[in-house]
Amino acid sequence: MSRAVIFFVALLFAPVVTAGQGRMTYGVQYSRADESRIRVSIEMAEPLAGLQTLVMPRAVPMGYGEQPYDRFVGEVKAYGAANEALPVKREEGPRWILGKAGAKLRRVAYEVDLERMEREVLSGGDASKVRPGYVGLLGYSVFAYVEGQEEEPLRLRAEGPSDWPVFSTLAPAVPPASGSVTAEVANFYALADSQIVMGPNTTIEKIDSAVPLFLVTYSESATDTRILGRLGAEALEAVFRYFGRAPFAHYTILQEFLKPVSKLHQYGLSMEHLGSGTFTLGLDRRLTAESSAEEQMRTRFNFAHHIAHAWIPKRAYGEGYFPFQWELAPVFDSIWFSEGFAQYAAMDALANAMPEAEAQKFRERMIELRFRRTLADVPAFLRKMPLVEVSHIASTRYGEDWRTGRTVFSRGGLMAAEMDARIRERSQGKKGLRDALQHLMAWSAKEERAFRIDELPTIFKEATGVETRDILEKWLAPMKD
Ligand SMILES: [Zn+2]
């Protein structure tokens, strides 16, 4: 036998490794319907020797700011190889030192106070929630990691009260599992960017679409989930057709319509994830049978915008997005691309699904309302700053000082619009920005790295044959008015 055949035969008789064995396991427990806390445990694949560091995220992917999630973590415990208690010491920042020299860390456990999180985090979309008959968990707000283990594959097991439906965006199912759900997860990033939903007051549906769509709704007043499901499926299909292929096997829309916790709390910003989106809105944004075409279009565009983020920048990104820095909000030079181009792509994707005459009007109207007027409304000093500088500033206060967010996305959106118009014109309508962005997706998957801003026109030209560098430079420069 040749060496290759011997190796192959040896493989055949190697012990079978079951999926999940040898993985780190994250456990989430919410045991009683009236509790305000969850318990989280992390069981190592193999005990880790010596001192280890537990880190709770403060920055989250595309959060453009920081939230003090470590403040809501308590009762941190560490256990050794023989299940003996090990020392735990709180450090500066969102860190804990676990264990001691000569010992091995096998398990970590802690609690998260969800009620306090929702009370103290004023932007509604950034907090996990516990409300009557409902628990909604944002992965990054409840999961810590042991430093150095971020890239390890893991298993998630989430448990609720035994008769409650339990749903994870990592392993969505209809009907949802009762009492507990498990999922195999590629790494900490995928876990942190997922959501878990539990409770009898949720509606969990699977909607027919080009890519399987799950709609999870928790509403504190009557809403029409059929309209939501239809708008969600239309948005998902349009964006999927725009990019040509999906980077996920299924998508989940988690829709919350909430009564505010206080007058200071805000509900308006949605949050995109790798294979899902969290849409945390006030009751005024509910849809009913009476909702106007305008209100439906607003919801459809909001879905499409955040679904498009699963491509831009989640799978094609400028420098700083990956690997993600969890403790301090990273500073990006290309939020104008992540936001402006994603919103432009979402708008164009919806237009492509319309009859041609209507589509052109829709494009022009959206470019005018969403980008041109928005930009006209921001103070001149923001327009007169170089765009990369505004992007740096918006990296930590995009939503908090919404003027910075609006400046970067509208300048990026207008750049995208001008590039699209030129590519269409010079290719006699055969190509568009869409071809450039599809090529960028393929480029990013192949290169497995961030693009540098100055590489974009080269990548776009490879796909379309059209030069766009002067348009990029014009929009990066301070504006003249
Ligand atoms: Zn966005």
JSON list of N, CA, C and O in Angstrom, two decimals, residues 3-29:
[
{"chain": "A", "resi": 3, "resn": "ARG", "atom": "N", "xyz": [1.74, 5.19, 0.91]},
{"chain": "A", "resi": 3, "resn": "ARG", "atom": "CA", "xyz": [1.56, 5.93, 2.17]},
{"chain": "A", "resi": 3, "resn": "ARG", "atom": "C", "xyz": [0.18, 6.60, 2.22]},
{"chain": "A", "resi": 3, "resn": "ARG", "atom": "O", "xyz": [-0.46, 6.64, 3.26]},
{"chain": "A", "resi": 4, "resn": "ALA", "atom": "N", "xyz": [-0.25, 7.10, 1.06]},
{"chain": "A", "resi": 4, "resn": "ALA", "atom": "CA", "xyz": [-1.55, 7.80, 1.04]},
{"chain": "A", "resi": 4, "resn": "ALA", "atom": "C", "xyz": [-2.69, 6.84, 1.39]},
{"chain": "A", "resi": 4, "resn": "ALA", "atom": "O", "xyz": [-3.59, 7.18, 2.14]},
{"chain": "A", "resi": 5, "resn": "VAL", "atom": "N", "xyz": [-2.58, 5.58, 0.84]},
{"chain": "A", "resi": 5, "resn": "VAL", "atom": "CA", "xyz": [-3.64, 4.60, 1.11]},
{"chain": "A", "resi": 5, "resn": "VAL", "atom": "C", "xyz": [-3.61, 4.20, 2.59]},
{"chain": "A", "resi": 5, "resn": "VAL", "atom": "O", "xyz": [-4.65, 4.10, 3.25]},
{"chain": "A", "resi": 6, "resn": "ILE", "atom": "N", "xyz": [-2.39, 3.99, 3.12]},
{"chain": "A", "resi": 6, "resn": "ILE", "atom": "CA", "xyz": [-2.28, 3.63, 4.54]},
{"chain": "A", "resi": 6, "resn": "ILE", "atom": "C", "xyz": [-2.92, 4.72, 5.41]},
{"chain": "A", "resi": 6, "resn": "ILE", "atom": "O", "xyz": [-3.69, 4.46, 6.32]},
{"chain": "A", "resi": 7, "resn": "PHE", "atom": "N", "xyz": [-2.63, 5.97, 5.05]},
{"chain": "A", "resi": 7, "resn": "PHE", "atom": "CA", "xyz": [-3.16, 7.10, 5.81]},
{"chain": "A", "resi": 7, "resn": "PHE", "atom": "C", "xyz": [-4.69, 7.10, 5.75]},
{"chain": "A", "resi": 7, "resn": "PHE", "atom": "O", "xyz": [-5.38, 7.25, 6.74]},
{"chain": "A", "resi": 8, "resn": "PHE", "atom": "N", "xyz": [-5.21, 6.83, 4.52]},
{"chain": "A", "resi": 8, "resn": "PHE", "atom": "CA", "xyz": [-6.66, 6.84, 4.33]},
{"chain": "A", "resi": 8, "resn": "PHE", "atom": "C", "xyz": [-7.31, 5.73, 5.16]},
{"chain": "A", "resi": 8, "resn": "PHE", "atom": "O", "xyz": [-8.30, 5.95, 5.86]},
{"chain": "A", "resi": 9, "resn": "VAL", "atom": "N", "xyz": [-6.70, 4.51, 5.14]},
{"chain": "A", "resi": 9, "resn": "VAL", "atom": "CA", "xyz": [-7.25, 3.38, 5.90]},
{"chain": "A", "resi": 9, "resn": "VAL", "atom": "C", "xyz": [-7.19, 3.70, 7.41]},
{"chain": "A", "resi": 9, "resn": "VAL", "atom": "O", "xyz": [-8.13, 3.46, 8.15]},
{"chain": "A", "resi": 10, "resn": "ALA", "atom": "N", "xyz": [-6.08, 4.31, 7.82]},
{"chain": "A", "resi": 10, "resn": "ALA", "atom": "CA", "xyz": [-5.95, 4.69, 9.23]},
{"chain": "A", "resi": 10, "resn": "ALA", "atom": "C", "xyz": [-7.07, 5.64, 9.63]},
{"chain": "A", "resi": 10, "resn": "ALA", "atom": "O", "xyz": [-7.65, 5.53, 10.70]},
{"chain": "A", "resi": 11, "resn": "LEU", "atom": "N", "xyz": [-7.39, 6.56, 8.73]},
{"chain": "A", "resi": 11, "resn": "LEU", "atom": "CA", "xyz": [-8.46, 7.52, 9.00]},
{"chain": "A", "resi": 11, "resn": "LEU", "atom": "C", "xyz": [-9.80, 6.82, 9.18]},
{"chain": "A", "resi": 11, "resn": "LEU", "atom": "O", "xyz": [-10.59, 7.16, 10.06]},
{"chain": "A", "resi": 12, "resn": "LEU", "atom": "N", "xyz": [-10.04, 5.78, 8.34]},
{"chain": "A", "resi": 12, "resn": "LEU", "atom": "CA", "xyz": [-11.30, 5.05, 8.40]},
{"chain": "A", "resi": 12, "resn": "LEU", "atom": "C", "xyz": [-11.52, 4.43, 9.77]},
{"chain": "A", "resi": 12, "resn": "LEU", "atom": "O", "xyz": [-12.64, 4.35, 10.25]},
{"chain": "A", "resi": 13, "resn": "PHE", "atom": "N", "xyz": [-10.40, 3.97, 10.37]},
{"chain": "A", "resi": 13, "resn": "PHE", "atom": "CA", "xyz": [-10.54, 3.27, 11.65]},
{"chain": "A", "resi": 13, "resn": "PHE", "atom": "C", "xyz": [-10.26, 4.17, 12.86]},
{"chain": "A", "resi": 13, "resn": "PHE", "atom": "O", "xyz": [-10.23, 3.71, 13.98]},
{"chain": "A", "resi": 14, "resn": "ALA", "atom": "N", "xyz": [-10.04, 5.43, 12.59]},
{"chain": "A", "resi": 14, "resn": "ALA", "atom": "CA", "xyz": [-9.82, 6.36, 13.71]},
{"chain": "A", "resi": 14, "resn": "ALA", "atom": "C", "xyz": [-11.12, 6.48, 14.51]},
{"chain": "A", "resi": 14, "resn": "ALA", "atom": "O", "xyz": [-12.20, 6.30, 13.97]},
{"chain": "A", "resi": 15, "resn": "PRO", "atom": "N", "xyz": [-11.00, 6.73, 15.83]},
{"chain": "A", "resi": 15, "resn": "PRO", "atom": "CA", "xyz": [-12.22, 6.83, 16.63]},
{"chain": "A", "resi": 15, "resn": "PRO", "atom": "C", "xyz": [-13.12, 7.96, 16.09]},
{"chain": "A", "resi": 15, "resn": "PRO", "atom": "O", "xyz": [-12.64, 8.98, 15.66]},
{"chain": "A", "resi": 16, "resn": "VAL", "atom": "N", "xyz": [-14.41, 7.70, 16.11]},
{"chain": "A", "resi": 16, "resn": "VAL", "atom": "CA", "xyz": [-15.35, 8.70, 15.59]},
{"chain": "A", "resi": 16, "resn": "VAL", "atom": "C", "xyz": [-15.48, 9.84, 16.60]},
{"chain": "A", "resi": 16, "resn": "VAL", "atom": "O", "xyz": [-15.71, 9.61, 17.78]},
{"chain": "A", "resi": 17, "resn": "VAL", "atom": "N", "xyz": [-15.25, 11.04, 16.14]},
{"chain": "A", "resi": 17, "resn": "VAL", "atom": "CA", "xyz": [-15.41, 12.20, 17.02]},
{"chain": "A", "resi": 17, "resn": "VAL", "atom": "C", "xyz": [-16.78, 12.79, 16.75]},
{"chain": "A", "resi": 17, "resn": "VAL", "atom": "O", "xyz": [-17.09, 13.19, 15.64]},
{"chain": "A", "resi": 18, "resn": "THR", "atom": "N", "xyz": [-17.62, 12.83, 17.78]},
{"chain": "A", "resi": 18, "resn": "THR", "atom": "CA", "xyz": [-18.96, 13.39, 17.60]},
{"chain": "A", "resi": 18, "resn": "THR", "atom": "C", "xyz": [-18.86, 14.90, 17.56]},
{"chain": "A", "resi": 18, "resn": "THR", "atom": "O", "xyz": [-18.06, 15.48, 18.27]},
{"chain": "A", "resi": 19, "resn": "ALA", "atom": "N", "xyz": [-19.69, 15.50, 16.70]},
{"chain": "A", "resi": 19, "resn": "ALA", "atom": "CA", "xyz": [-19.70, 16.96, 16.62]},
{"chain": "A", "resi": 19, "resn": "ALA", "atom": "C", "xyz": [-19.97, 17.53, 18.00]},
{"chain": "A", "resi": 19, "resn": "ALA", "atom": "O", "xyz": [-20.85, 17.06, 18.72]},
{"chain": "A", "resi": 20, "resn": "GLY", "atom": "N", "xyz": [-19.22, 18.53, 18.38]},
{"chain": "A", "resi": 20, "resn": "GLY", "atom": "CA", "xyz": [-19.48, 19.17, 19.67]},
{"chain": "A", "resi": 20, "resn": "GLY", "atom": "C", "xyz": [-18.56, 18.68, 20.76]},
{"chain": "A", "resi": 20, "resn": "GLY", "atom": "O", "xyz": [-18.27, 19.40, 21.70]},
{"chain": "A", "resi": 21, "resn": "GLN", "atom": "N", "xyz": [-18.04, 17.45, 20.61]},
{"chain": "A", "resi": 21, "resn": "GLN", "atom": "CA", "xyz": [-17.11, 16.95, 21.63]},
{"chain": "A", "resi": 21, "resn": "GLN", "atom": "C", "xyz": [-15.83, 17.75, 21.56]},
{"chain": "A", "resi": 21, "resn": "GLN", "atom": "O", "xyz": [-15.40, 18.14, 20.49]},
{"chain": "A", "resi": 22, "resn": "GLY", "atom": "N", "xyz": [-15.22, 18.00, 22.69]},
{"chain": "A", "resi": 22, "resn": "GLY", "atom": "CA", "xyz": [-13.98, 18.76, 22.66]},
{"chain": "A", "resi": 22, "resn": "GLY", "atom": "C", "xyz": [-14.22, 20.23, 22.40]},
{"chain": "A", "resi": 22, "resn": "GLY", "atom": "O", "xyz": [-13.30, 20.95, 22.08]},
{"chain": "A", "resi": 23, "resn": "ARG", "atom": "N", "xyz": [-15.45, 20.69, 22.50]},
{"chain": "A", "resi": 23, "resn": "ARG", "atom": "CA", "xyz": [-15.74, 22.10, 22.31]},
{"chain": "A", "resi": 23, "resn": "ARG", "atom": "C", "xyz": [-15.96, 22.77, 23.65]},
{"chain": "A", "resi": 23, "resn": "ARG", "atom": "O", "xyz": [-16.43, 22.14, 24.59]},
{"chain": "A", "resi": 24, "resn": "MET", "atom": "N", "xyz": [-15.68, 24.04, 23.69]},
{"chain": "A", "resi": 24, "resn": "MET", "atom": "CA", "xyz": [-16.08, 24.84, 24.83]},
{"chain": "A", "resi": 24, "resn": "MET", "atom": "C", "xyz": [-17.61, 24.87, 24.84]},
{"chain": "A", "resi": 24, "resn": "MET", "atom": "O", "xyz": [-18.23, 24.87, 23.78]},
{"chain": "A", "resi": 25, "resn": "THR", "atom": "N", "xyz": [-18.22, 24.89, 26.01]},
{"chain": "A", "resi": 25, "resn": "THR", "atom": "CA", "xyz": [-19.68, 24.95, 26.07]},
{"chain": "A", "resi": 25, "resn": "THR", "atom": "C", "xyz": [-20.13, 26.18, 26.84]},
{"chain": "A", "resi": 25, "resn": "THR", "atom": "O", "xyz": [-19.71, 26.41, 27.97]},
{"chain": "A", "resi": 26, "resn": "TYR", "atom": "N", "xyz": [-20.98, 26.98, 26.20]},
{"chain": "A", "resi": 26, "resn": "TYR", "atom": "CA", "xyz": [-21.60, 28.13, 26.86]},
{"chain": "A", "resi": 26, "resn": "TYR", "atom": "C", "xyz": [-23.01, 27.72, 27.27]},
{"chain": "A", "resi": 26, "resn": "TYR", "atom": "O", "xyz": [-23.80, 27.26, 26.42]},
{"chain": "A", "resi": 27, "resn": "GLY", "atom": "N", "xyz": [-23.31, 27.87, 28.54]},
{"chain": "A", "resi": 27, "resn": "GLY", "atom": "CA", "xyz": [-24.66, 27.58, 29.01]},
{"chain": "A", "resi": 27, "resn": "GLY", "atom": "C", "xyz": [-25.35, 28.88, 29.45]},
{"chain": "A", "resi": 27, "resn": "GLY", "atom": "O", "xyz": [-24.72, 29.76, 30.02]},
{"chain": "A", "resi": 28, "resn": "VAL", "atom": "N", "xyz": [-26.66, 28.97, 29.14]},
{"chain": "A", "resi": 28, "resn": "VAL", "atom": "CA", "xyz": [-27.47, 30.11, 29.60]},
{"chain": "A", "resi": 28, "resn": "VAL", "atom": "C", "xyz": [-28.66, 29.52, 30.30]},
{"chain": "A", "resi": 28, "resn": "VAL", "atom": "O", "xyz": [-29.30, 28.62, 29.76]},
{"chain": "A", "resi": 29, "resn": "GLN", "atom": "N", "xyz": [-28.93, 30.00, 31.50]},
{"chain": "A", "resi": 29, "resn": "GLN", "atom": "CA", "xyz": [-30.06, 29.48, 32.25]},
{"chain": "A", "resi": 29, "resn": "GLN", "atom": "C", "xyz": [-30.97, 30.59, 32.72]},
{"chain": "A", "resi": 29, "resn": "GLN", "atom": "O", "xyz": [-30.49, 31.54, 33.36]}
]
